[in-house]
Each structure stands twice: as C-alpha cells, then as structure tokens.
Coordinates of N, CA and C and ligand atoms in Angstrom, one line a residue:
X242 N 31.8 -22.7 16.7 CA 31.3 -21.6 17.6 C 30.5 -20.6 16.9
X243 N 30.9 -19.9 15.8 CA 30.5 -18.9 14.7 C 29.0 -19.6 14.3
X244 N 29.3 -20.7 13.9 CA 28.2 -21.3 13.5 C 27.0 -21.6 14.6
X245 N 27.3 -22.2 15.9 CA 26.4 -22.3 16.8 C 25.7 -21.1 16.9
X246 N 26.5 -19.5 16.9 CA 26.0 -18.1 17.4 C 25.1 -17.9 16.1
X247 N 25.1 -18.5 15.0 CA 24.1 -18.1 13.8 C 22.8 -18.8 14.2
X248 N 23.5 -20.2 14.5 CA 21.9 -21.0 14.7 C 20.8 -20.2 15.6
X249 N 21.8 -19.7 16.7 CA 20.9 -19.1 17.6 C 20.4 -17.7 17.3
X250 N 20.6 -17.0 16.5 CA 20.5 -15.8 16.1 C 19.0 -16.2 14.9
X251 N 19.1 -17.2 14.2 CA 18.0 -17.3 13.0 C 17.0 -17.9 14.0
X252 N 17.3 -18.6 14.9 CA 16.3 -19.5 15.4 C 15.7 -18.2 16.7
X253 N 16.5 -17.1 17.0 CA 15.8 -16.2 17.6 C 14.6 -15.3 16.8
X254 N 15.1 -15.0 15.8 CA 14.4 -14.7 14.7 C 13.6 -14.7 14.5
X255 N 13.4 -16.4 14.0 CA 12.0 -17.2 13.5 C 11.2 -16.8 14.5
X256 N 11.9 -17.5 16.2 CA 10.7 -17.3 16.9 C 9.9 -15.9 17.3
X257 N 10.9 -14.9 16.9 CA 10.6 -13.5 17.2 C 9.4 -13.3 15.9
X258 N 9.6 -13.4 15.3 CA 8.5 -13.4 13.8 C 7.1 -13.7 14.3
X259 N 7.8 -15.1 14.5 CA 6.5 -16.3 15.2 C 5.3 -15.4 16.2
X260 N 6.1 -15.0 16.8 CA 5.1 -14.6 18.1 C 4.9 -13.1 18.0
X261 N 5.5 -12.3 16.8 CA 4.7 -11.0 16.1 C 3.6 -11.3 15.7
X262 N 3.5 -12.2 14.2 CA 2.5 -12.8 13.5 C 1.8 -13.2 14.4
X263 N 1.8 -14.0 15.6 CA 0.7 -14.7 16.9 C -0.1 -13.4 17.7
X264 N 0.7 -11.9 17.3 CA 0.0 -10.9 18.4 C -0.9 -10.3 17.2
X265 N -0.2 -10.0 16.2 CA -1.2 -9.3 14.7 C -2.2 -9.9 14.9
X266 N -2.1 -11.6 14.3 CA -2.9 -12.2 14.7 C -4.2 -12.0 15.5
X267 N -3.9 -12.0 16.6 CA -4.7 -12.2 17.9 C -5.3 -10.6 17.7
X268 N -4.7 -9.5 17.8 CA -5.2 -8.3 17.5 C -5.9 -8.1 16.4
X269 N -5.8 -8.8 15.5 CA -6.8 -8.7 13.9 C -7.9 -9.6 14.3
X270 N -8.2 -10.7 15.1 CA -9.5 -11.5 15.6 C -10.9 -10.2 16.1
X271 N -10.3 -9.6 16.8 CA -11.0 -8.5 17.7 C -11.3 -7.4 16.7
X272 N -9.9 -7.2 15.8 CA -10.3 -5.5 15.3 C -10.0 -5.2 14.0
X273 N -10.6 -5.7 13.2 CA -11.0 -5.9 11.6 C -10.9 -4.6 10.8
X274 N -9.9 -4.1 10.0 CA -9.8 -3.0 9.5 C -9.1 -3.8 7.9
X275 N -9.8 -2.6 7.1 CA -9.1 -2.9 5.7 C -7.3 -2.6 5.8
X276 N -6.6 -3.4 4.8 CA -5.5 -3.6 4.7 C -5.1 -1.9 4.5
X277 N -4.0 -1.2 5.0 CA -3.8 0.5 4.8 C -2.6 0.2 3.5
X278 N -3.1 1.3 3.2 CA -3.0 1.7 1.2 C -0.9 1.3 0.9
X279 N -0.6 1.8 2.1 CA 1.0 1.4 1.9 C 1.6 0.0 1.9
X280 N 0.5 -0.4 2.3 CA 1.3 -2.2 2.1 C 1.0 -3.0 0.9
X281 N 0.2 -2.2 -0.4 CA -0.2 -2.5 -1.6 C 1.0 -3.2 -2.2
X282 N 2.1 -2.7 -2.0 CA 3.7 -3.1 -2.7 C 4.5 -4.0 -2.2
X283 N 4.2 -4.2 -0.3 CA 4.5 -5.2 0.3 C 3.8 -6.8 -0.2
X284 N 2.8 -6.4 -0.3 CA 1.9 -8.0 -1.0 C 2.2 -8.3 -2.4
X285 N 3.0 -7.8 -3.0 CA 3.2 -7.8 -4.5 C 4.5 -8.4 -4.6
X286 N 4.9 -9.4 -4.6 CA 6.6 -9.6 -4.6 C 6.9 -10.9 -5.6
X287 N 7.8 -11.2 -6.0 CA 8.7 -12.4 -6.8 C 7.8 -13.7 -5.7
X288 N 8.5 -13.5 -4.4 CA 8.0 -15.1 -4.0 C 6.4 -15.0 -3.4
X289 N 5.8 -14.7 -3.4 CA 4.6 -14.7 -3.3 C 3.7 -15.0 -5.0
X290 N 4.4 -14.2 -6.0 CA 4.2 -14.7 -7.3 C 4.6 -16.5 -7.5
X291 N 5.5 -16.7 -6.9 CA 5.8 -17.9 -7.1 C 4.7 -18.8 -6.4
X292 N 4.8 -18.6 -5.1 CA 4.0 -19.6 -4.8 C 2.0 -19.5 -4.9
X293 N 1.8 -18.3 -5.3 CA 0.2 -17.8 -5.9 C 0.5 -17.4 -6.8
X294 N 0.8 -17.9 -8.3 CA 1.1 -17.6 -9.2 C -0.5 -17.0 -10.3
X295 N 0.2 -15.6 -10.3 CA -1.5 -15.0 -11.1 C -2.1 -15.6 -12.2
X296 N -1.0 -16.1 -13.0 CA -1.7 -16.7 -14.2 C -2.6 -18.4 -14.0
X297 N -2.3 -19.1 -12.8 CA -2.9 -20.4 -13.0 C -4.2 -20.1 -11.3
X298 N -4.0 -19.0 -11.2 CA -5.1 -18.2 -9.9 C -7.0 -18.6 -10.3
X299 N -6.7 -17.5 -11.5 CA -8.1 -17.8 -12.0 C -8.5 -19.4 -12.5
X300 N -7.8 -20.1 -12.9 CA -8.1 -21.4 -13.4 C -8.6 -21.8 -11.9
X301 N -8.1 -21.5 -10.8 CA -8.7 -22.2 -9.6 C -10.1 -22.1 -9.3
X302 N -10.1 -20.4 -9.8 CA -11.9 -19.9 -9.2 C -12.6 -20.4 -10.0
X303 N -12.0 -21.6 -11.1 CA -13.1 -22.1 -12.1 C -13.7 -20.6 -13.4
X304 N -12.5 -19.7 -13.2 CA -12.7 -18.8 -14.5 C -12.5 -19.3 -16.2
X305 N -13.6 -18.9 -17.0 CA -13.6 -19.2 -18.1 C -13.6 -18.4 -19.1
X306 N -13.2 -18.1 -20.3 CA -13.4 -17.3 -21.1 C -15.3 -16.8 -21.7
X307 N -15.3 -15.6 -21.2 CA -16.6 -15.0 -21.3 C -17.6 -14.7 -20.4
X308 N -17.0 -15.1 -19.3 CA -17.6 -15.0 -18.0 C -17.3 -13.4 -17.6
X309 N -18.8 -13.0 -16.6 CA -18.9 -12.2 -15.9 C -18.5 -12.3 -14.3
X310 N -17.2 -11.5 -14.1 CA -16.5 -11.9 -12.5 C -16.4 -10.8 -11.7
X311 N -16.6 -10.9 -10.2 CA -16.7 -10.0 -9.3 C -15.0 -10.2 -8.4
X312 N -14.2 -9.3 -8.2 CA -13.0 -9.3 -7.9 C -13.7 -8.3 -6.2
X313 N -13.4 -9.5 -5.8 CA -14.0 -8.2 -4.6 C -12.4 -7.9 -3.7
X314 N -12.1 -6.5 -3.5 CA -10.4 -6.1 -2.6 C -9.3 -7.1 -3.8
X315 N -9.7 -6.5 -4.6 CA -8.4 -6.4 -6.0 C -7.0 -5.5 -5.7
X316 N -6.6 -5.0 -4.5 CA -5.5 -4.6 -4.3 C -4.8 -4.1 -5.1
X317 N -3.6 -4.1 -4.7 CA -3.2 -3.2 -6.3 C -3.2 -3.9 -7.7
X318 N -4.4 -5.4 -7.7 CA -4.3 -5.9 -9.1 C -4.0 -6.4 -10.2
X319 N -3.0 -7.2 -9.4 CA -1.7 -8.3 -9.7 C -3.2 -9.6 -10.6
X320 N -4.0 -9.9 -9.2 CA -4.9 -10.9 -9.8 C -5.8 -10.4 -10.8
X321 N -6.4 -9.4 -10.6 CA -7.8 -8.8 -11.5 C -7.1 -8.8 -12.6
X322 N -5.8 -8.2 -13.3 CA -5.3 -8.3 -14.6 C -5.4 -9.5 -14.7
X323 N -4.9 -10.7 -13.9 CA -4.6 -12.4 -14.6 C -5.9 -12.6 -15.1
X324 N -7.3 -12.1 -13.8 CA -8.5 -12.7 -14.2 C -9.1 -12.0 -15.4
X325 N -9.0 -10.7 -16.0 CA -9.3 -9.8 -17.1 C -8.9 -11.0 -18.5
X326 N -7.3 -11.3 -18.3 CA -6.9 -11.9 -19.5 C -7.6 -13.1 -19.8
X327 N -8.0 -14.0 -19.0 CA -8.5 -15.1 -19.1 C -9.8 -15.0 -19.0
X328 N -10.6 -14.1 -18.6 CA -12.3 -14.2 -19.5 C -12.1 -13.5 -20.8
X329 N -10.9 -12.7 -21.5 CA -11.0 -12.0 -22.7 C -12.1 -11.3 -23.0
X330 N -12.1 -10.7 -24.5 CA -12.7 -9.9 -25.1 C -14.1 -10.0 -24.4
X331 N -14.4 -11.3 -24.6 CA -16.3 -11.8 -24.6 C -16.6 -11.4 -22.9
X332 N -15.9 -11.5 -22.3 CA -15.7 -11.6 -20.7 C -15.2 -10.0 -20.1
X333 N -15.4 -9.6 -18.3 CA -15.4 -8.7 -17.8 C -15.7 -9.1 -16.6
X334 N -14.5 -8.2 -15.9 CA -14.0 -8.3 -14.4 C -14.3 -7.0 -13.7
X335 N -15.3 -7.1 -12.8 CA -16.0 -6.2 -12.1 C -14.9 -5.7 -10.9
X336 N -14.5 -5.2 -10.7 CA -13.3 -5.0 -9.2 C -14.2 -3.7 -8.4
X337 N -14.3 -4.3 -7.4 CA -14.6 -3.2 -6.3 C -13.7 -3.6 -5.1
X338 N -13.3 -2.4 -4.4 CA -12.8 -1.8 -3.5 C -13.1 -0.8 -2.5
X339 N -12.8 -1.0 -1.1 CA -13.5 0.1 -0.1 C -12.1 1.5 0.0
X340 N -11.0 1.0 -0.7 CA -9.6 1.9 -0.7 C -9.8 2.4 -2.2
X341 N -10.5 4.1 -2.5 CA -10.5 4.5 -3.7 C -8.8 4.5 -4.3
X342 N -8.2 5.0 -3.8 CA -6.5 4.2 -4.0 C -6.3 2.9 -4.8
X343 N -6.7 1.8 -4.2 CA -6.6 0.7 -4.9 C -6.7 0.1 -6.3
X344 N -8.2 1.1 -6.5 CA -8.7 1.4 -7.8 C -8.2 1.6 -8.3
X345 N -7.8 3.0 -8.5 CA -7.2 3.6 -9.3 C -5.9 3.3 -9.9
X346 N -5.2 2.5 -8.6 CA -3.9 1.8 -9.0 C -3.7 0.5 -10.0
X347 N -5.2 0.3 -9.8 CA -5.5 -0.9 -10.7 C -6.1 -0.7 -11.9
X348 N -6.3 0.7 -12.2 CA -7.2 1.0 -13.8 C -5.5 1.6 -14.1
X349 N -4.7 2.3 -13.3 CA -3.8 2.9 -14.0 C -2.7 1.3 -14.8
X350 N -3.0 0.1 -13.8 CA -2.3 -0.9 -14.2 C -3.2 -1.6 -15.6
X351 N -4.2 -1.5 -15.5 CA -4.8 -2.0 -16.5 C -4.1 -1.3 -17.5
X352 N -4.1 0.0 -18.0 CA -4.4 1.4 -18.6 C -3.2 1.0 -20.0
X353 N -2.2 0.7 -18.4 CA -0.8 0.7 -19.3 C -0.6 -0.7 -19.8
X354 N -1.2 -1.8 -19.6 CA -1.2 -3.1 -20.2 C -2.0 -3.2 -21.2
X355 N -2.9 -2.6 -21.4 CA -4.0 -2.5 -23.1 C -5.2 -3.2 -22.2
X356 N -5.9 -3.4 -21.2 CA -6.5 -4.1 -20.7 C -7.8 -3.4 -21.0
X357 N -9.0 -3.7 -21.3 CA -10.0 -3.1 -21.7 C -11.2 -3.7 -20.8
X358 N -11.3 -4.7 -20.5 CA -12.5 -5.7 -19.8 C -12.9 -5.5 -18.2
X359 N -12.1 -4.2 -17.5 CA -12.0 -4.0 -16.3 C -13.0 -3.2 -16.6
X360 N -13.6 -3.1 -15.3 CA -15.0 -2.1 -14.7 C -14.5 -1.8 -13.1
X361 N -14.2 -0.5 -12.5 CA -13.8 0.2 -11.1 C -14.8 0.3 -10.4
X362 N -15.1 -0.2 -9.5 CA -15.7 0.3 -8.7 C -15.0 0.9 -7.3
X363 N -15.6 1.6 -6.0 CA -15.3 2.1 -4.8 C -16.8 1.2 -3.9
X364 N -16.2 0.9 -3.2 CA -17.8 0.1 -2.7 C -17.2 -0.9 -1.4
X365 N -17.9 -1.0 -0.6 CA -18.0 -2.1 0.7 C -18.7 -3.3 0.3
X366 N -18.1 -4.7 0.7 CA -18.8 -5.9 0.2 C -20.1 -6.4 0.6
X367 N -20.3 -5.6 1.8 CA -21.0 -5.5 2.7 C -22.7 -4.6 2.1
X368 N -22.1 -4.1 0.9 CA -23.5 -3.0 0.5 C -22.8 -2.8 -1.3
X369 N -23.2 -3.8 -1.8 CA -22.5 -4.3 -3.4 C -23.7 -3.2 -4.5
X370 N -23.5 -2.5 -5.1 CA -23.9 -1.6 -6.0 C -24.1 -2.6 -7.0
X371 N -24.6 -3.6 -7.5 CA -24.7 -4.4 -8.4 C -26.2 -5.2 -8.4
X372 N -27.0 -5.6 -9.8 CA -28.4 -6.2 -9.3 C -28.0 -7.6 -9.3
X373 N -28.9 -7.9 -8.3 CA -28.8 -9.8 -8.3 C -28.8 -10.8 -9.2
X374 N -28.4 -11.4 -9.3 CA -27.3 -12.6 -9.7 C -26.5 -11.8 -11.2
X375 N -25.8 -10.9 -10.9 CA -25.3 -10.1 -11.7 C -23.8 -11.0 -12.3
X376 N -22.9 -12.1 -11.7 CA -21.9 -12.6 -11.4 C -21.9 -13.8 -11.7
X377 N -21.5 -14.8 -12.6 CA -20.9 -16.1 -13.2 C -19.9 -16.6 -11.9
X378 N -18.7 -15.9 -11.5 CA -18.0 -16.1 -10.7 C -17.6 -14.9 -9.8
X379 N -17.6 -15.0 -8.5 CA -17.2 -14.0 -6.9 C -16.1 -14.7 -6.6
X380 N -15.1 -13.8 -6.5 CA -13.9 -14.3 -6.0 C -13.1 -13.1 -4.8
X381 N -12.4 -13.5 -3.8 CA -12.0 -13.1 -2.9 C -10.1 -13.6 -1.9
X382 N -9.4 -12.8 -3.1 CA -8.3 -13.0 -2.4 C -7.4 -12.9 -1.0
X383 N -7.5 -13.7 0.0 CA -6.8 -13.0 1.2 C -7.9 -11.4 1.3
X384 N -9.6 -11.6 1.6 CA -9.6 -10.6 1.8 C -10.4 -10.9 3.2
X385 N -11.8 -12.0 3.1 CA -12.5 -12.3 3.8 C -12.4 -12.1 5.4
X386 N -11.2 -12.0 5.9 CA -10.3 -11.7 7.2 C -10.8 -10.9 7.1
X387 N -10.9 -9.6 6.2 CA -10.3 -8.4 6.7 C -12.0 -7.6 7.2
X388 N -13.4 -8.8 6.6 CA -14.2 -7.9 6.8 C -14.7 -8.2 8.1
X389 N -15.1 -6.9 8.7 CA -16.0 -7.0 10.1 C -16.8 -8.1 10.0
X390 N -18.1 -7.9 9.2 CA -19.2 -8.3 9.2 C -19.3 -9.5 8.0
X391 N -19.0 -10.9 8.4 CA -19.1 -11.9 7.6 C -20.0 -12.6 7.3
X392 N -21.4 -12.2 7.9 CA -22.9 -12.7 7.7 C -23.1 -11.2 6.7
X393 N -22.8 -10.4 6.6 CA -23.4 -9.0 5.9 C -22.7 -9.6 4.8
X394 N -21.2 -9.9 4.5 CA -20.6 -9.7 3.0 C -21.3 -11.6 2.5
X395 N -21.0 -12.2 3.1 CA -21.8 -13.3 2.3 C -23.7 -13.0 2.1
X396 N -23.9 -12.2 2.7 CA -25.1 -12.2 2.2 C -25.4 -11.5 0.9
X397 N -24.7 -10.3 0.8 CA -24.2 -9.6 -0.1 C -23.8 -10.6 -1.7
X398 N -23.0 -11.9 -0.8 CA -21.9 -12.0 -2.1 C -23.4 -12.7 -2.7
X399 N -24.3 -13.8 -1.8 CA -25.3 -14.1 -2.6 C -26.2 -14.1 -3.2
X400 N -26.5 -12.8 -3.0 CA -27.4 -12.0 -4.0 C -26.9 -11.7 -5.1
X401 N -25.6 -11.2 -5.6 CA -25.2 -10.5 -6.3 C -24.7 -12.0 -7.4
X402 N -24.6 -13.1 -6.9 CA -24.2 -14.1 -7.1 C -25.1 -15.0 -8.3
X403 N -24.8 -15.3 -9.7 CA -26.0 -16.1 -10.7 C -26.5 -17.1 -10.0
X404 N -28.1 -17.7 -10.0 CA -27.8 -18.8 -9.6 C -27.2 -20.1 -9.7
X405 N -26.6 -20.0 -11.0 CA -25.5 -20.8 -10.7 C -24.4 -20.9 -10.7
X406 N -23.6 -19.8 -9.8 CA -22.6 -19.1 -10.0 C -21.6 -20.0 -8.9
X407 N -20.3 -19.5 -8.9 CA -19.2 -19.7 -7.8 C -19.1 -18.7 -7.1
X408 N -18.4 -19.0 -5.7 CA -18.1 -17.7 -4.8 C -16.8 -18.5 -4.4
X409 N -15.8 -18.0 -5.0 CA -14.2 -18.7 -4.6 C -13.2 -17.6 -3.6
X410 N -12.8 -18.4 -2.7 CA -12.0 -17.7 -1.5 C -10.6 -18.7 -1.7
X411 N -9.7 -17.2 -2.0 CA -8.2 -17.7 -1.6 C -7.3 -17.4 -0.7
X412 N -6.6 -17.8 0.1 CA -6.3 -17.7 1.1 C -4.6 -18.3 1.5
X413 N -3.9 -17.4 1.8 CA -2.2 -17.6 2.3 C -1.8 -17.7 3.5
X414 N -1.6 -18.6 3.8 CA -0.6 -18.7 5.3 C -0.1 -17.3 5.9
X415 N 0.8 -16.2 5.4 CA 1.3 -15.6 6.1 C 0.4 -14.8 6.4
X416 N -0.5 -14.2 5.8 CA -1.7 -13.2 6.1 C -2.1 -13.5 7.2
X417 N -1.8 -12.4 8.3 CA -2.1 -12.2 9.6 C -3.7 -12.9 10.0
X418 N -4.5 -12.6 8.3 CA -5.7 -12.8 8.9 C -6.5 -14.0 8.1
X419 N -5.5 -14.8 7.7 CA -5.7 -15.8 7.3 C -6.8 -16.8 8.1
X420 N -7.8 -17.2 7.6 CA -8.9 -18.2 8.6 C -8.4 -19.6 8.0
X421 N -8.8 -20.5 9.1 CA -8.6 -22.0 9.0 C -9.6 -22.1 7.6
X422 N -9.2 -23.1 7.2 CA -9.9 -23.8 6.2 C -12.0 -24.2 6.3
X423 N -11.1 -25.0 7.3 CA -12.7 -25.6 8.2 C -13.7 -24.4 8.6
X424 N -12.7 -22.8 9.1 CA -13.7 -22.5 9.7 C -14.6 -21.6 8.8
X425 N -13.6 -21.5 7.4 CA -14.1 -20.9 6.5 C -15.4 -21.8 6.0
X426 N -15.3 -22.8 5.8 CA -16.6 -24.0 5.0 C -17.2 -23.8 6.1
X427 N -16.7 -23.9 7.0 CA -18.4 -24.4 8.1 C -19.2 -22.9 8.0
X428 N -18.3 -21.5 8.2 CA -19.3 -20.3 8.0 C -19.7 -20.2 7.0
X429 N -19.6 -20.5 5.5 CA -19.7 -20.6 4.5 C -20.8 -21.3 4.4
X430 N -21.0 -22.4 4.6 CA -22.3 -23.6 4.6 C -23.2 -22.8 5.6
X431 N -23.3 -22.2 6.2 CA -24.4 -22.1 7.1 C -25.0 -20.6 6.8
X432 N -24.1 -20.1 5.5 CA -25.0 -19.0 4.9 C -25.9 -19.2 3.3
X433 N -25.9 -20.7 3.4 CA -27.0 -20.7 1.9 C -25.4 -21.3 1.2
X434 N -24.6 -21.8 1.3 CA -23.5 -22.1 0.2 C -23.3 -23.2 0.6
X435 N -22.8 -24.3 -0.8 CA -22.2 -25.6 -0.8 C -20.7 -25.7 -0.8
X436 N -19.8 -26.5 -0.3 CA -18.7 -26.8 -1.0 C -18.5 -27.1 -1.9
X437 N -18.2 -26.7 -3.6 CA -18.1 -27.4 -4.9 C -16.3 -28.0 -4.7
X438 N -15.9 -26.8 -4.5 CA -14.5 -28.1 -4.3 C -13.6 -27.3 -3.4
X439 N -11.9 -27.9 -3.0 CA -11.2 -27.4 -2.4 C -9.7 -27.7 -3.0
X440 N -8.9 -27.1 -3.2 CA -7.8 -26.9 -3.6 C -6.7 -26.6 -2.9
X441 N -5.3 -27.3 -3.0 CA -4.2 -26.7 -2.5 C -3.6 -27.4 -1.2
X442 N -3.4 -26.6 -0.2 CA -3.0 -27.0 0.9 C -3.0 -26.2 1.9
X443 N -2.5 -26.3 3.0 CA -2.3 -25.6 4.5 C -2.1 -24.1 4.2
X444 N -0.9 -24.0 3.7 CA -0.6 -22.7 3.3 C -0.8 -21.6 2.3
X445 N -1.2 -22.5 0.9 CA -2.0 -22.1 0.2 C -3.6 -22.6 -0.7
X446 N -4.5 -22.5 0.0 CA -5.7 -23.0 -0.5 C -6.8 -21.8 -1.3
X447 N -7.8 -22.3 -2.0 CA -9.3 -22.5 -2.5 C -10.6 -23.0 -2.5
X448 N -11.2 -22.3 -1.9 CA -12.5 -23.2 -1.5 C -13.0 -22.3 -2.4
X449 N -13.8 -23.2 -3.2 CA -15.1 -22.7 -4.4 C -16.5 -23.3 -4.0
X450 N -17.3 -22.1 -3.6 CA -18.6 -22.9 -3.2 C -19.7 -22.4 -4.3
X451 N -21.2 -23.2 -4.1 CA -22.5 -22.5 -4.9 C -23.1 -22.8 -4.0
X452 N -24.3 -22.0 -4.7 CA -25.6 -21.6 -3.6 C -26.4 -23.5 -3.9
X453 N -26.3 -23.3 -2.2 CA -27.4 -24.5 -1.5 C -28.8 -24.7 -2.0
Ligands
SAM250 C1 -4.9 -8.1 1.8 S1 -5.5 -7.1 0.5 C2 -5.7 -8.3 -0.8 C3 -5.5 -7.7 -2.2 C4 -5.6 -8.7 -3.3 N1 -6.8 -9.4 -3.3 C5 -4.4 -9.6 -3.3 O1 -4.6 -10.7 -2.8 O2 -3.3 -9.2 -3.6 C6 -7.2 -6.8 1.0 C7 -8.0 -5.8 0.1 O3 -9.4 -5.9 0.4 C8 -9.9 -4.6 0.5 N2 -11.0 -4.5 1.4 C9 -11.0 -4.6 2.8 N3 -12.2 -4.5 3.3 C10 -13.1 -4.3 2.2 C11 -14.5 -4.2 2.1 N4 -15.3 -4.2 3.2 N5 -15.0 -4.1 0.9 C12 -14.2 -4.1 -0.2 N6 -12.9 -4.2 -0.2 C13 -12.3 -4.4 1.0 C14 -8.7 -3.7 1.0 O4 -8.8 -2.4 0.7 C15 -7.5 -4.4 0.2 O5 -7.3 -3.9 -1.1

C-alpha cells in the first residue's frame, strides 16, 4: 500500500514537471529573453557535468590546439575554460555575452585558474564587434533558443566566421528552449551553412556546420 502511495506520488511528479517544462516551453516559443543572471549556478551541476562533460565538449566543436574560437553566451564558463585549455598558449577564446555579469564571472573564473587565452567581451550575437572571418571555430551552447532573431545571429555568426571555419550548436534536452535537431539543420542550411557533421543523440547533441 506504502509502496503503491509512492508510485503515485513520483509518477504525479514526473507528470507535474512534464507539463511545467511543456508551458516554459510553449511560453519561451513566443517570448525569447536571455537566460536571468541567477540561474548561472542552477546550470552548473555534477549531473549535467556528467552527462556534457566540459573536457570532451570542445573535441565535439572540432577544437584544436591554436585555433581562434568565438564562445558566444559563455555563461558562467564552465565551457569557455574547457575550450581555453584546449586551444592553449598558441590559441584564444573570444567570449561574448549580452549579461555584463556573465563576463565577469567568467574572467573572475579564468583569473583564479591561471587562464590567460580568454578575451571578454559584452555584446548581442545579433551585432558581433569582431571583423569578418575573424573565427576558426563559433560555437554556441544551449544558447540559440534564447535568441529573438535567428536570421540576424546566423547572419552575424557568418560573417564573423573564416571561410573555412565551423559554426557548432550544442544543445540539451532539459533546456526549456531546446530546438529539434531537424529544425535546427533545416534553419541552418537555408542561411548559407552546410551540415559537416552531427553528434550524440536526442537529449544530448552537436551539429557542426560550414559555410555553403
Ligand atoms: C542557457 S545560458 C548557456 C550558458 C552556457 N553556454 C552553458 O551552456 O552553460 C545562455 C547564455 O546566452 C546568453 N545570451 C542570451 N542571448 C544572447 C545574445 N543575444 N547575445 C549574446 N549572448 C546571449 C545569456 O546571457 C546566457 O549567458
């Protein structure tokens, strides 16, 4: 009986979850705002490190030692440090952000790790302070949801983009503003970009594209 009253209690749960995440959801389709500065520590956890683990992250975006990388909504920075260490000395990770907060959270995280290869920016993806094809690789974690204007920031990303650079999007299941896979490639291809490859699965993928 104890046990029956659990089942029904977790399985009210779940579905209560379910159909929060289904209204965020449906309310983040319509009304696109950057992620607010207090949930910087909510995204940062043990099991989310597990299952996006920072250190084999950049191996996905096709990062290499000595490359020039554009970290666009580096958050509080968990990834920009993984991708810093892995272009090293020869290499440099550009981070901009529209939350001057985030920044700063992330130069102070660099600061105190010895990290030297970071460059801060404050900036919208949408209007990139950088000259064209300034970028070896563009990468974008769980951010692409969050912009209004996704013909403005890919236009943006490909200018700013080498010509024979990558523009890699990653992307998690639970994030309210998570896009389908498909629907990411198909808007992707119809702004000048190829599919180079795709990684992962349902809940955690990478699509790496270059310019068409
Ligand atoms: C969900 S967080 C992801 C942070 C980090 N990439 C990660 O995966 O942990 C989204 C980040 O994108 C930033 N952002 C949202 N809109 C932006 C824009 N238009 N230009 C630049 N950054 C933006 C937010 O401020 C926030 O830091």
């Amino acid at each position: 009986m104890v046990l029956l009253n659990l089942f029904h209690l977790a399985l009210g749960l779940i579905l209560l979850l379910a159909l929060l995440h289904m209204v965020v959801r449906i309310v983040r389709h319509f009304y696109k705002f950057p992620m607010p500065y207090f949930m910087a520590n909510l995204i940062d956890h043990p099991l989310r490190r597990l299952i996006q683990p920072p250190d084999t992250t950049p191996l996905r975006h096709g990062i290499e030692p000595g490359m020039t990388v554009l970290d666009v909504g580096p958050g509080n920075g968990t990834y920009t440090l993984a991708t810093a260490r892995r272009v090293g000395d020869e290499g440099k990770v550009v981070a901009i952000d529209i939350e001057p907060r985030m920044m700063e959270r992330v130069m102070r995280r660099a600061q105190a790790e010895g990290i030297t290869n970071i460059e801060a920016r404050v900036g919208d993806v949408c209007d990139l302070p950088f000259d064209d094809g300034a970028f070896d690789v563009i990468y974008m974690i769980t951010v692409i949801g969050e912009i209004p204007s996704f013909e403005d920031a890919l236009r943006e990303l490909r200018r700013v983009l080498s010509p024979s650079g990558m523009l890699a999007f990653s992307e998690l299941f639970p994030d309210p503003d998570y896009p389908w896979a498909s629907t990411l490639i198909r808007k992707t291809t119809m702004l000048g970009f190829k599919l180079k490859k795709k990684i992962g699965n349902f809940f955690y993928y990478t699509l790496v594209f270059e310019k068409d």
